[in-house]
């Protein structure tokens, strides 16, 4: 929770989608190649939720978040992740994807590609539109896990 403790950080609306560790559909799609990655992903999502829940259970932490206008919402999706990444201030996109190999999800070996927004590049706009459309779809079809107090 280092970023939340940094007094220079303020005015953040942090929206996070994590994998639903209970999703049978996602588990059925995981390949042997993804097995270790999948286990790490599920464990990481569960650990992050646990740490964040503990963090916001401390009144002083909640006070600091509110004072610095830091808000977050975490939702869990149950569909296989097609597109994944991070978008910062609508200007910096770290983009990756998965693929199907012999009918199983594969993606842990795929690097994130950094794409800086460039309004004159149609290709860059396509990546941003692709990421945003999938993020919004998963956001709307996911389960609320945690919201800032």
PDB file of C-alpha atoms in Angstrom:
ATOM      1  CA  UNK A   1       0.000   0.000   0.000  1.00  0.00           C
ATOM      2  CA  UNK A   2       3.043   2.205  -0.480  1.00  0.00           C
ATOM      3  CA  UNK A   3       1.360   4.420  -3.059  1.00  0.00           C
ATOM      4  CA  UNK A   4      -1.513   5.184  -0.681  1.00  0.00           C
ATOM      5  CA  UNK A   5       0.938   6.181   2.047  1.00  0.00           C
ATOM      6  CA  UNK A   6       2.790   8.629  -0.199  1.00  0.00           C
ATOM      7  CA  UNK A   7       1.623  12.079   0.913  1.00  0.00           C
ATOM      8  CA  UNK A   8       2.370  13.512  -2.563  1.00  0.00           C
ATOM      9  CA  UNK A   9      -0.235  11.258  -4.151  1.00  0.00           C
ATOM     10  CA  UNK A  10      -3.704  12.787  -4.371  1.00  0.00           C
ATOM     11  CA  UNK A  11      -6.787  13.111  -6.559  1.00  0.00           C
ATOM     12  CA  UNK A  12      -6.804   9.558  -7.866  1.00  0.00           C
ATOM     13  CA  UNK A  13      -9.749   7.503  -9.009  1.00  0.00           C
ATOM     14  CA  UNK A  14      -8.342   3.975  -9.187  1.00  0.00           C
ATOM     15  CA  UNK A  15     -10.497   1.396 -10.998  1.00  0.00           C
ATOM     16  CA  UNK A  16      -9.184  -2.149 -10.874  1.00  0.00           C
ATOM     17  CA  UNK A  17     -10.390  -5.335 -12.488  1.00  0.00           C
ATOM     18  CA  UNK A  18      -9.022  -8.557 -11.072  1.00  0.00           C
ATOM     19  CA  UNK A  19      -9.533 -12.137 -12.050  1.00  0.00           C
ATOM     20  CA  UNK A  20     -12.270 -13.923 -10.107  1.00  0.00           C
ATOM     21  CA  UNK A  21     -10.442 -16.731  -8.348  1.00  0.00           C
ATOM     22  CA  UNK A  22     -13.702 -18.697  -8.143  1.00  0.00           C
ATOM     23  CA  UNK A  23     -14.382 -18.606 -11.886  1.00  0.00           C
ATOM     24  CA  UNK A  24     -14.707 -22.137 -13.212  1.00  0.00           C
ATOM     25  CA  UNK A  25     -14.864 -20.753 -16.757  1.00  0.00           C
ATOM     26  CA  UNK A  26     -11.427 -19.154 -16.472  1.00  0.00           C
ATOM     27  CA  UNK A  27      -9.968 -22.279 -14.851  1.00  0.00           C
ATOM     28  CA  UNK A  28     -11.286 -24.407 -17.718  1.00  0.00           C
ATOM     29  CA  UNK A  29      -9.538 -22.150 -20.239  1.00  0.00           C
ATOM     30  CA  UNK A  30      -6.134 -22.180 -18.536  1.00  0.00           C
ATOM     31  CA  UNK A  31      -3.498 -24.212 -20.315  1.00  0.00           C
ATOM     32  CA  UNK A  32      -0.559 -26.069 -18.807  1.00  0.00           C
ATOM     33  CA  UNK A  33       1.607 -23.266 -20.126  1.00  0.00           C
ATOM     34  CA  UNK A  34      -0.472 -20.817 -18.119  1.00  0.00           C
ATOM     35  CA  UNK A  35      -0.830 -23.059 -15.063  1.00  0.00           C
ATOM     36  CA  UNK A  36       1.879 -21.483 -12.943  1.00  0.00           C
ATOM     37  CA  UNK A  37       1.000 -18.008 -14.245  1.00  0.00           C
ATOM     38  CA  UNK A  38      -2.659 -18.683 -13.510  1.00  0.00           C
ATOM     39  CA  UNK A  39      -1.927 -19.815  -9.975  1.00  0.00           C
ATOM     40  CA  UNK A  40       0.244 -16.747  -9.401  1.00  0.00           C
ATOM     41  CA  UNK A  41      -2.462 -14.531 -10.870  1.00  0.00           C
ATOM     42  CA  UNK A  42      -5.195 -15.957  -8.634  1.00  0.00           C
ATOM     43  CA  UNK A  43      -2.973 -15.898  -5.565  1.00  0.00           C
ATOM     44  CA  UNK A  44      -1.874 -12.331  -6.325  1.00  0.00           C
ATOM     45  CA  UNK A  45      -5.456 -11.133  -6.761  1.00  0.00           C
ATOM     46  CA  UNK A  46      -6.537 -12.748  -3.497  1.00  0.00           C
ATOM     47  CA  UNK A  47      -3.495 -11.391  -1.641  1.00  0.00           C
ATOM     48  CA  UNK A  48      -4.035  -7.876  -3.008  1.00  0.00           C
ATOM     49  CA  UNK A  49      -7.665  -7.936  -1.904  1.00  0.00           C
ATOM     50  CA  UNK A  50      -6.685  -9.143   1.556  1.00  0.00           C
ATOM     51  CA  UNK A  51      -4.001  -6.462   1.973  1.00  0.00           C
ATOM     52  CA  UNK A  52      -6.265  -3.677   0.737  1.00  0.00           C
ATOM     53  CA  UNK A  53      -9.149  -4.807   2.960  1.00  0.00           C
ATOM     54  CA  UNK A  54      -6.810  -4.748   5.958  1.00  0.00           C
ATOM     55  CA  UNK A  55      -5.516  -1.322   4.955  1.00  0.00           C
ATOM     56  CA  UNK A  56      -8.965   0.273   4.796  1.00  0.00           C
ATOM     57  CA  UNK A  57      -9.965  -1.314   8.090  1.00  0.00           C
ATOM     58  CA  UNK A  58      -7.638   1.176   9.830  1.00  0.00           C
ATOM     59  CA  UNK A  59      -9.459   4.439  10.509  1.00  0.00           C
ATOM     60  CA  UNK A  60      -6.370   6.633  10.058  1.00  0.00           C
ATOM     61  CA  UNK A  61      -5.737   5.151   6.605  1.00  0.00           C
ATOM     62  CA  UNK A  62      -9.317   5.889   5.554  1.00  0.00           C
ATOM     63  CA  UNK A  63      -8.962   9.445   6.854  1.00  0.00           C
ATOM     64  CA  UNK A  64      -5.784   9.947   4.791  1.00  0.00           C
ATOM     65  CA  UNK A  65      -7.405   8.538   1.642  1.00  0.00           C
ATOM     66  CA  UNK A  66     -10.407  10.822   2.026  1.00  0.00           C
ATOM     67  CA  UNK A  67      -8.276  13.853   2.821  1.00  0.00           C
ATOM     68  CA  UNK A  68      -6.176  13.328  -0.324  1.00  0.00           C
ATOM     69  CA  UNK A  69      -9.201  12.435  -2.479  1.00  0.00           C
ATOM     70  CA  UNK A  70      -8.035   8.914  -3.300  1.00  0.00           C
ATOM     71  CA  UNK A  71     -10.860   6.644  -4.356  1.00  0.00           C
ATOM     72  CA  UNK A  72     -10.770   3.092  -5.595  1.00  0.00           C
ATOM     73  CA  UNK A  73     -13.124   0.385  -6.692  1.00  0.00           C
ATOM     74  CA  UNK A  74     -12.158  -3.201  -7.314  1.00  0.00           C
ATOM     75  CA  UNK A  75     -14.284  -5.584  -9.308  1.00  0.00           C
ATOM     76  CA  UNK A  76     -13.699  -9.233 -10.233  1.00  0.00           C
ATOM     77  CA  UNK A  77     -14.439 -10.609 -13.672  1.00  0.00           C
ATOM     78  CA  UNK A  78     -15.293 -14.213 -14.492  1.00  0.00           C
ATOM     79  CA  UNK A  79     -14.709 -14.270 -18.253  1.00  0.00           C
ATOM     80  CA  UNK A  80     -11.367 -15.280 -19.784  1.00  0.00           C
ATOM     81  CA  UNK A  81      -9.100 -12.235 -20.088  1.00  0.00           C
ATOM     82  CA  UNK A  82      -8.757 -11.394 -23.773  1.00  0.00           C
ATOM     83  CA  UNK A  83      -7.179  -7.962 -23.358  1.00  0.00           C
ATOM     84  CA  UNK A  84      -5.354  -6.871 -20.253  1.00  0.00           C
ATOM     85  CA  UNK A  85      -3.192  -3.989 -19.200  1.00  0.00           C
ATOM     86  CA  UNK A  86      -3.067  -0.652 -17.458  1.00  0.00           C
ATOM     87  CA  UNK A  87      -4.253   2.760 -18.620  1.00  0.00           C
ATOM     88  CA  UNK A  88      -2.950   5.830 -16.829  1.00  0.00           C
ATOM     89  CA  UNK A  89      -4.560   9.267 -17.328  1.00  0.00           C
ATOM     90  CA  UNK A  90      -5.909   8.254 -20.739  1.00  0.00           C
ATOM     91  CA  UNK A  91      -2.362   8.826 -22.049  1.00  0.00           C
ATOM     92  CA  UNK A  92      -0.211   5.831 -21.143  1.00  0.00           C
ATOM     93  CA  UNK A  93      -1.341   2.347 -22.083  1.00  0.00           C
ATOM     94  CA  UNK A  94       0.412  -0.888 -21.139  1.00  0.00           C
ATOM     95  CA  UNK A  95      -1.330  -3.375 -23.386  1.00  0.00           C
ATOM     96  CA  UNK A  96      -1.199  -7.134 -23.669  1.00  0.00           C
ATOM     97  CA  UNK A  97      -3.475  -9.941 -24.738  1.00  0.00           C
ATOM     98  CA  UNK A  98      -4.007 -13.643 -24.490  1.00  0.00           C
ATOM     99  CA  UNK A  99      -4.431 -16.213 -27.206  1.00  0.00           C
ATOM    100  CA  UNK A 100      -5.907 -19.654 -27.493  1.00  0.00           C
ATOM    101  CA  UNK A 101      -3.450 -22.497 -27.995  1.00  0.00           C
ATOM    102  CA  UNK A 102      -5.120 -25.857 -28.581  1.00  0.00           C
ATOM    103  CA  UNK A 103      -8.306 -24.438 -27.088  1.00  0.00           C
ATOM    104  CA  UNK A 104      -6.616 -23.217 -23.887  1.00  0.00           C
ATOM    105  CA  UNK A 105      -5.823 -19.686 -22.699  1.00  0.00           C
ATOM    106  CA  UNK A 106      -2.195 -18.646 -23.013  1.00  0.00           C
ATOM    107  CA  UNK A 107      -0.790 -15.243 -22.164  1.00  0.00           C
ATOM    108  CA  UNK A 108       1.626 -15.244 -19.242  1.00  0.00           C
ATOM    109  CA  UNK A 109       4.550 -15.159 -21.642  1.00  0.00           C
ATOM    110  CA  UNK A 110       3.197 -12.133 -23.527  1.00  0.00           C
ATOM    111  CA  UNK A 111       4.943  -8.836 -22.740  1.00  0.00           C
ATOM    112  CA  UNK A 112       3.088  -5.615 -22.090  1.00  0.00           C
ATOM    113  CA  UNK A 113       3.519  -3.089 -24.874  1.00  0.00           C
ATOM    114  CA  UNK A 114       3.792   0.555 -23.867  1.00  0.00           C
ATOM    115  CA  UNK A 115       1.704   2.796 -26.123  1.00  0.00           C
ATOM    116  CA  UNK A 116       1.703   6.539 -25.532  1.00  0.00           C
ATOM    117  CA  UNK A 117      -1.398   8.314 -26.756  1.00  0.00           C
ATOM    118  CA  UNK A 118      -0.985  10.059 -30.086  1.00  0.00           C
ATOM    119  CA  UNK A 119      -4.165  11.628 -31.449  1.00  0.00           C
ATOM    120  CA  UNK A 120      -2.817  11.632 -35.015  1.00  0.00           C
ATOM    121  CA  UNK A 121      -2.130   7.882 -35.094  1.00  0.00           C
ATOM    122  CA  UNK A 122      -5.035   5.685 -36.145  1.00  0.00           C
ATOM    123  CA  UNK A 123      -3.184   2.585 -34.931  1.00  0.00           C
ATOM    124  CA  UNK A 124      -2.696   4.053 -31.453  1.00  0.00           C
ATOM    125  CA  UNK A 125      -6.361   5.084 -31.350  1.00  0.00           C
ATOM    126  CA  UNK A 126      -7.343   1.509 -32.254  1.00  0.00           C
ATOM    127  CA  UNK A 127      -5.310   0.097 -29.341  1.00  0.00           C
ATOM    128  CA  UNK A 128      -6.855   2.595 -26.927  1.00  0.00           C
ATOM    129  CA  UNK A 129     -10.368   1.917 -28.220  1.00  0.00           C
ATOM    130  CA  UNK A 130      -9.814  -1.832 -28.012  1.00  0.00           C
ATOM    131  CA  UNK A 131      -8.526  -1.637 -24.442  1.00  0.00           C
ATOM    132  CA  UNK A 132     -11.266   0.746 -23.294  1.00  0.00           C
ATOM    133  CA  UNK A 133     -14.088  -1.230 -24.875  1.00  0.00           C
ATOM    134  CA  UNK A 134     -12.971  -4.504 -23.265  1.00  0.00           C
ATOM    135  CA  UNK A 135     -12.281  -2.850 -19.908  1.00  0.00           C
ATOM    136  CA  UNK A 136     -15.722  -1.220 -19.912  1.00  0.00           C
ATOM    137  CA  UNK A 137     -17.436  -4.475 -20.887  1.00  0.00           C
ATOM    138  CA  UNK A 138     -15.701  -6.436 -18.120  1.00  0.00           C
ATOM    139  CA  UNK A 139     -16.356  -3.617 -15.644  1.00  0.00           C
ATOM    140  CA  UNK A 140     -20.078  -3.698 -16.380  1.00  0.00           C
ATOM    141  CA  UNK A 141     -20.183  -7.512 -16.145  1.00  0.00           C
ATOM    142  CA  UNK A 142     -18.127  -7.990 -13.012  1.00  0.00           C
ATOM    143  CA  UNK A 143     -18.724  -8.414  -9.304  1.00  0.00           C
ATOM    144  CA  UNK A 144     -17.980  -5.601  -6.856  1.00  0.00           C
ATOM    145  CA  UNK A 145     -15.297  -6.738  -4.406  1.00  0.00           C
ATOM    146  CA  UNK A 146     -14.153  -3.605  -2.611  1.00  0.00           C
ATOM    147  CA  UNK A 147     -14.819   0.116  -2.751  1.00  0.00           C
ATOM    148  CA  UNK A 148     -13.064   2.882  -0.862  1.00  0.00           C
ATOM    149  CA  UNK A 149     -14.926   3.966   2.263  1.00  0.00           C
TER     150      UNK A 149
END
